[in-house]
mmCIF file of C-alpha atoms and ligand atoms in Angstrom:
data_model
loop_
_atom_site.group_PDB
_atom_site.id
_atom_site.type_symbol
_atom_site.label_atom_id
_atom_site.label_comp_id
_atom_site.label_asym_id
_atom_site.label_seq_id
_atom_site.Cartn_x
_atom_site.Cartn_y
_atom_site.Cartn_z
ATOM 1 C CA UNK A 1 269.595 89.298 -59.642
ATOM 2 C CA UNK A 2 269.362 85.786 -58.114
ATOM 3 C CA UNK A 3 270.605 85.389 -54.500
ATOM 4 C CA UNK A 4 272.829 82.366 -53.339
ATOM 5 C CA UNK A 5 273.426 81.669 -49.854
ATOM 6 C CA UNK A 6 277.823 81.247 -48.935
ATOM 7 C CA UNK A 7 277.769 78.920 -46.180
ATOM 8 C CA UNK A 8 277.912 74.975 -45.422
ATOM 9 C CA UNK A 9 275.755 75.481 -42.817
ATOM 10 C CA UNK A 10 272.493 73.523 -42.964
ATOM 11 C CA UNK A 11 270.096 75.403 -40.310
ATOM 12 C CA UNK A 12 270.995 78.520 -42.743
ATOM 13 C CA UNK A 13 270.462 77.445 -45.967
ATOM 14 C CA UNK A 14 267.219 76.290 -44.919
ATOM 15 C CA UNK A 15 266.232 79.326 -43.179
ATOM 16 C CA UNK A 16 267.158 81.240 -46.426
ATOM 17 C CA UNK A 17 265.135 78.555 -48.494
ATOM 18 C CA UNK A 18 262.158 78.871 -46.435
ATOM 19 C CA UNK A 19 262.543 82.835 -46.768
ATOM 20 C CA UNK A 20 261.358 81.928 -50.491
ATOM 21 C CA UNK A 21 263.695 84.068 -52.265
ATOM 22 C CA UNK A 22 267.230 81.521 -52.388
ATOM 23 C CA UNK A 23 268.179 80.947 -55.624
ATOM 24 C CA UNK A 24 271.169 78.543 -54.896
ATOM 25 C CA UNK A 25 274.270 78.042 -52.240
ATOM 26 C CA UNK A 26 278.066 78.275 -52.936
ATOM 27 C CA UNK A 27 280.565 76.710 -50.295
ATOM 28 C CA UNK A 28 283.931 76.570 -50.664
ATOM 29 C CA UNK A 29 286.716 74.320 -48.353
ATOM 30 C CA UNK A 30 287.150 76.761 -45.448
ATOM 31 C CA UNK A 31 283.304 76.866 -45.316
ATOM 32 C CA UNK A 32 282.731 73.126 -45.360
ATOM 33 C CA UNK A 33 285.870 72.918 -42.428
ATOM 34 C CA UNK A 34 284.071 75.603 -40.072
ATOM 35 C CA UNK A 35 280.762 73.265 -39.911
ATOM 36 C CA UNK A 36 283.442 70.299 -38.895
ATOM 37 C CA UNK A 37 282.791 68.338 -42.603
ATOM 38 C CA UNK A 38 285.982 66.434 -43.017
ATOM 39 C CA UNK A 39 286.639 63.564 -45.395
ATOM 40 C CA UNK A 40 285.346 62.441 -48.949
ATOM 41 C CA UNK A 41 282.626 60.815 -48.585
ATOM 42 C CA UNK A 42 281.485 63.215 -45.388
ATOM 43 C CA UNK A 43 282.088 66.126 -47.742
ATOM 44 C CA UNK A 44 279.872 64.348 -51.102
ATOM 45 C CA UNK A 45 277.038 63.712 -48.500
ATOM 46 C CA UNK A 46 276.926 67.049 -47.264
ATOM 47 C CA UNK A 47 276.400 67.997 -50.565
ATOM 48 C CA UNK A 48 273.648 65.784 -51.288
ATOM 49 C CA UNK A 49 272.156 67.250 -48.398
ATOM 50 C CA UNK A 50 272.637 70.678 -49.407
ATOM 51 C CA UNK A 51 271.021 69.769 -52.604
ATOM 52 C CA UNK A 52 267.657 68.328 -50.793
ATOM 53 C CA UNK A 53 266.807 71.482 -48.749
ATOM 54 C CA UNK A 54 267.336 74.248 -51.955
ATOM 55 C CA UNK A 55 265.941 74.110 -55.538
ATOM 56 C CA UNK A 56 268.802 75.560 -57.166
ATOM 57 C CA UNK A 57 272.541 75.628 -58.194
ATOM 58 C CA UNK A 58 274.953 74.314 -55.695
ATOM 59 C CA UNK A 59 278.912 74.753 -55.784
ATOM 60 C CA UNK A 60 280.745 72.277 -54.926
ATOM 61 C CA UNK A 61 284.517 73.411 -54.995
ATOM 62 C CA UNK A 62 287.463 70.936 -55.679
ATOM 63 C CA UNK A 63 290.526 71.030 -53.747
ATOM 64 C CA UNK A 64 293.104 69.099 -56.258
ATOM 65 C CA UNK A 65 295.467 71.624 -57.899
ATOM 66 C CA UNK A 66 296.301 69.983 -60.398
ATOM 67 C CA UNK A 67 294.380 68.778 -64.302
ATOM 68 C CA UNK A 68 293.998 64.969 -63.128
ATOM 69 C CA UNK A 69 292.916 65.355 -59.925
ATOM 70 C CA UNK A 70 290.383 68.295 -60.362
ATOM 71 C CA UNK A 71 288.598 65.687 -63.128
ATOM 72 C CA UNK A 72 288.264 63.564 -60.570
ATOM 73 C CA UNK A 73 286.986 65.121 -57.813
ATOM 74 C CA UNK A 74 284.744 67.325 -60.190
ATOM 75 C CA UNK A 75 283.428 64.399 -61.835
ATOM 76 C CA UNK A 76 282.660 62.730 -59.170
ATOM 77 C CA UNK A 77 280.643 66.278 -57.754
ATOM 78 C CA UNK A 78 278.896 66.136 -60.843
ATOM 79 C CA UNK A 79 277.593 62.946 -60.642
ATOM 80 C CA UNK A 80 276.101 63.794 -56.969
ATOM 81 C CA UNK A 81 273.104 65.564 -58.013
ATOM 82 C CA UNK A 82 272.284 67.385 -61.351
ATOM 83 C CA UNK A 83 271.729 70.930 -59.125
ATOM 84 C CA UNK A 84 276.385 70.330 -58.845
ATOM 85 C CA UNK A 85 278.192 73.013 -59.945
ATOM 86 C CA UNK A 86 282.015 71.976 -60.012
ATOM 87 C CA UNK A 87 283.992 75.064 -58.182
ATOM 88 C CA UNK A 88 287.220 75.449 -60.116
ATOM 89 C CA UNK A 89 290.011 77.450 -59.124
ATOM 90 C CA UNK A 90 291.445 80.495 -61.588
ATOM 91 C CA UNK A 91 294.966 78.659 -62.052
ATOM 92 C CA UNK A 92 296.236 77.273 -65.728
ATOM 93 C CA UNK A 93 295.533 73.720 -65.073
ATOM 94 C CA UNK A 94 291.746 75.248 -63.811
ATOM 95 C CA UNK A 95 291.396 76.514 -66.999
ATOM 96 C CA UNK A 96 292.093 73.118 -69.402
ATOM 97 C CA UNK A 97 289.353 71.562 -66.231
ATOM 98 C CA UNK A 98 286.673 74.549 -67.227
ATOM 99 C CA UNK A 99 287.264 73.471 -71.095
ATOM 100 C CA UNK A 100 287.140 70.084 -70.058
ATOM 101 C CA UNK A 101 283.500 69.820 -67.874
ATOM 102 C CA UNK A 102 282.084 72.718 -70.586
ATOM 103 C CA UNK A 103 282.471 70.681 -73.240
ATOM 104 C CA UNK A 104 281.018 67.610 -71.149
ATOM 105 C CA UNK A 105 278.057 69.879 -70.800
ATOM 106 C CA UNK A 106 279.057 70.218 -66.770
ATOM 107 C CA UNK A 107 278.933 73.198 -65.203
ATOM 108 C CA UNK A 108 281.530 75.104 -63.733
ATOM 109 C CA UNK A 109 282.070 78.409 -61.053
ATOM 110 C CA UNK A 110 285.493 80.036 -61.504
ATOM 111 C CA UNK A 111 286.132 80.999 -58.145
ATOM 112 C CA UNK A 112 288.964 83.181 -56.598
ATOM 113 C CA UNK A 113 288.742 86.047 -59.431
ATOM 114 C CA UNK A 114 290.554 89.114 -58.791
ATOM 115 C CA UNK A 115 290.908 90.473 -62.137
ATOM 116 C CA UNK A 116 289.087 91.273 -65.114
ATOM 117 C CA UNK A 117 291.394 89.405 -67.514
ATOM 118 C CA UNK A 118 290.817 86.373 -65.201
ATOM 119 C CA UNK A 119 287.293 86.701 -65.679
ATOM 120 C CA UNK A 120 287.766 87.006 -69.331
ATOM 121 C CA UNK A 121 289.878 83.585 -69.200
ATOM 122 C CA UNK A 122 287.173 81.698 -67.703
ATOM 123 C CA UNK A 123 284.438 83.248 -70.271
ATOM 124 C CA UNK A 124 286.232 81.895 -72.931
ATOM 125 C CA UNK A 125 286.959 78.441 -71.475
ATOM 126 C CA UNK A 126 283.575 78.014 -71.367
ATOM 127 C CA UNK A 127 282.571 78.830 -66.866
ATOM 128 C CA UNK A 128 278.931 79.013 -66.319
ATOM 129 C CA UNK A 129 279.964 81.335 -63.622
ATOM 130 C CA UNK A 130 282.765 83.493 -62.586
ATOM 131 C CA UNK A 131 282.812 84.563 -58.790
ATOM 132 C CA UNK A 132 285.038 87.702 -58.335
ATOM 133 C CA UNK A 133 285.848 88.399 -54.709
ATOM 134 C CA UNK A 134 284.898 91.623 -53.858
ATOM 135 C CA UNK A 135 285.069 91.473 -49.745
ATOM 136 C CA UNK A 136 288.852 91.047 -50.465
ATOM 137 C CA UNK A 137 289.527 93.503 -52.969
ATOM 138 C CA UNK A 138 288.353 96.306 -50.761
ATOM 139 C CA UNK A 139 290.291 94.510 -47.795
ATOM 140 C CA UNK A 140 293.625 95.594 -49.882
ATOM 141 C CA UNK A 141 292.026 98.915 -50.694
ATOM 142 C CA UNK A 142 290.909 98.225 -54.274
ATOM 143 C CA UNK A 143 287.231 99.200 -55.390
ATOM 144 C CA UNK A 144 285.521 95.563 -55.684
ATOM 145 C CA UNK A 145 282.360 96.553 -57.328
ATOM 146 C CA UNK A 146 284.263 98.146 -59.969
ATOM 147 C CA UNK A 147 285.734 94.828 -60.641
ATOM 148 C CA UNK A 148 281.875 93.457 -60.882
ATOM 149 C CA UNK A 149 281.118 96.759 -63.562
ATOM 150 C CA UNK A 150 284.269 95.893 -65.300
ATOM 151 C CA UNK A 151 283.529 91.885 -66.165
ATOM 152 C CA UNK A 152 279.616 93.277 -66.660
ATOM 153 C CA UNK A 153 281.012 95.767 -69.728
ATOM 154 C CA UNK A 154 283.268 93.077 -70.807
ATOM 155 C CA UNK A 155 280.628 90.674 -70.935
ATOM 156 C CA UNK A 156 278.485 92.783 -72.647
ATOM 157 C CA UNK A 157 280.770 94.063 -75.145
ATOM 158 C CA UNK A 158 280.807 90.541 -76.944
ATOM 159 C CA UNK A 159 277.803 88.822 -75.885
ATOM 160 C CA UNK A 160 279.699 86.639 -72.831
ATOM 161 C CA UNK A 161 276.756 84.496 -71.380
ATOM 162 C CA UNK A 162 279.286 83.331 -67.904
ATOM 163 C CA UNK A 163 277.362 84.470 -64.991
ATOM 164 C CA UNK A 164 279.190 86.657 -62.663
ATOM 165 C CA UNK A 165 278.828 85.805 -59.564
ATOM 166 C CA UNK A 166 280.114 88.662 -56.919
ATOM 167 C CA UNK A 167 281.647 86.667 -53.886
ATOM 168 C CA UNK A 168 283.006 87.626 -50.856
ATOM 169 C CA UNK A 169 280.387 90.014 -50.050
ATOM 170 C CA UNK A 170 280.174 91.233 -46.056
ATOM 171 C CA UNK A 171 277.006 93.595 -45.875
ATOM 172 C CA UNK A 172 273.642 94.587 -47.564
ATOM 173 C CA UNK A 173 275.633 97.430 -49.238
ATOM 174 C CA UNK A 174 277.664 95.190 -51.652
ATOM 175 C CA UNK A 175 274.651 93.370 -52.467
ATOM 176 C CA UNK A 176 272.477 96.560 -54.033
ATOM 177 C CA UNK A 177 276.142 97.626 -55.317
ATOM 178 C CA UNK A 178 276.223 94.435 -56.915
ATOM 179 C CA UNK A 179 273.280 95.009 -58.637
ATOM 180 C CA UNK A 180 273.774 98.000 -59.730
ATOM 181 C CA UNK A 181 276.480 97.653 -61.979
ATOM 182 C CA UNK A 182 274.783 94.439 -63.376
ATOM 183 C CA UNK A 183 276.389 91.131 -61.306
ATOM 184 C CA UNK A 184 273.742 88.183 -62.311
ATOM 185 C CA UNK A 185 274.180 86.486 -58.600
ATOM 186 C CA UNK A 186 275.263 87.505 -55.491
ATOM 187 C CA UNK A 187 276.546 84.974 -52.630
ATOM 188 C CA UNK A 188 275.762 86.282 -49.367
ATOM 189 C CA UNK A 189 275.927 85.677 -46.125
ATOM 190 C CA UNK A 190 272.556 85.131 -44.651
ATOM 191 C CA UNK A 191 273.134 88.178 -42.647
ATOM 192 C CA UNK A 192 273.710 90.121 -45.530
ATOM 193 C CA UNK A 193 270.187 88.938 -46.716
ATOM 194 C CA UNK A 194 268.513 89.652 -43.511
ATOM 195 C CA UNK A 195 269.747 92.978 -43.592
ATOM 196 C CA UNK A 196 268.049 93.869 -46.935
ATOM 197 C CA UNK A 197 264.771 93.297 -45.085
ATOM 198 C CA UNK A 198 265.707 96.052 -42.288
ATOM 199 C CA UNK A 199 264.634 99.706 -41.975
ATOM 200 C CA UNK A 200 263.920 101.337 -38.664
ATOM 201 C CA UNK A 201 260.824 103.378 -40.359
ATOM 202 C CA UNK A 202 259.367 100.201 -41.487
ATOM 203 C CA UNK A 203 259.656 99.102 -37.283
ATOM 204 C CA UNK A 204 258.009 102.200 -36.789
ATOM 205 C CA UNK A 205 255.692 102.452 -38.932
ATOM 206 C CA UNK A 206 254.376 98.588 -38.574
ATOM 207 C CA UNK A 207 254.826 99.790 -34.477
ATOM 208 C CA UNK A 208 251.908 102.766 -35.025
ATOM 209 C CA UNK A 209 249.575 100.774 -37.570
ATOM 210 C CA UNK A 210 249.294 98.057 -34.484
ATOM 211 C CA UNK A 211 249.000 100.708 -32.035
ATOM 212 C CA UNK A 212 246.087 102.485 -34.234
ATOM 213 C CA UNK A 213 244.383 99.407 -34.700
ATOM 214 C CA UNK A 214 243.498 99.280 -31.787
ATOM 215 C CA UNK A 215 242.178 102.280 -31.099
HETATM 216 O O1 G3P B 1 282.804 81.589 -51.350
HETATM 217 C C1 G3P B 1 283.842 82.485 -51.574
HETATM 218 C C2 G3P B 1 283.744 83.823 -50.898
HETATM 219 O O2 G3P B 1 282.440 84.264 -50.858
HETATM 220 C C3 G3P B 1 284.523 83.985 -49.626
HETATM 221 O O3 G3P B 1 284.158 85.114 -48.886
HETATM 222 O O4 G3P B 1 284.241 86.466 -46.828
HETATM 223 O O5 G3P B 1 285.836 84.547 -47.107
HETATM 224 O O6 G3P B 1 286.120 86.609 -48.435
HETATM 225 P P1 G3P B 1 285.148 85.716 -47.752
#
């Protein structure tokens, strides 16, 4: 499963880079607003920046609504840096933009999936990725990860090669739940990927070899 870091943040992307095992970084606009990135050209640089610490895929999400405007923007992402992934909302005129970049040969994260027949939408216009939330499924008391096993069997069934991406994920937990049931990427915080590193026996243990070496 390939990890990708969900932040703006530039001190920890590069932290997860230089942990060795970042595979790529997804932002989206509330991310890039919480590190205080405002404006067009601000917002294009940052990415370009984003693109010079990590090796691999970055998403770059759009914020027009609707067909025009997303070609725009997303065209414009594209031509940043060839690690841009255009982040497309799952709405209708989202959709004719997937078909659009896919058949340009640019490509695309369907974000802001809740359902398995949105998923199955974005397969067939052609997403490199689809990024089901599953933090905010189990905020309304639905089983996210079951969303992530559904898409995987869908996927399967017919030979869908659409990434999923499980988004929205909070704690270590979702990410070995994640894969589990099969989700090619997870986007995590970098918490979430510090935590995988954590068990009190390995403290312990590493706490006794050091005392018994020297002895
Ligand atoms: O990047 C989209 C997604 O990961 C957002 O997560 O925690 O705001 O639900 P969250």
């Amino acid at each position: 499963m390939k990890f990708f870091i969900d932040t703006a943040n530039l001190a920890q992307i590069k932290e997860a880079q230089e942990l060795g095992v970042l595979d790529g970084v997804t932002t989206n606009p509330s991310l890039m607003a919480k590190e205080g990135i405002k404006g067009e050209e601000n917002i294009k640089k940052h990415y370009v920046d984003i693109c010079n610490i990590v090796t691999g895929d970055v998403s770059a999400e759009v914020i027009s609504t609707d067909y025009e405007g997303m070609i725009r923007e997303g065209d414009a992402f594209a031509k940043l840096h060839p690690q841009i992934v255009v982040k497309i909302p799952m709405i209708k005129e989202g959709v004719k933009a997937i078909k659009y970049f896919s058949s340009k040969g640019i490509r695309t994260n369907c974000t802001l999936i809740f359902s398995a027949g949105q998923a199955l939408v974005a397969a067939k216009a052609g997403a490199s990725f689809v990024s089901p939330f599953i933090g905010r499924l189990d905020d309304v008391c639905t089983d996210g990860v079951e969303l992530i096993a559904d898409i995987r069997q869908i996927f399967d069934n017919y030979g869908i090669r659409t990434e999923i991406l499980a988004a929205s994920i909070r704690h270590p937990m979702h990410i070995i739940q994640c894969a589990k049931v099969g989700a090619d990427v997870a986007t995590c915080p970098l918490s979430a990927i510090l935590a995988l590193l954590k068990h009190p026996l390995t403290d312990s243990g590493l706490a006794q070899f050091l005392a018994d070496s020297k002895k």
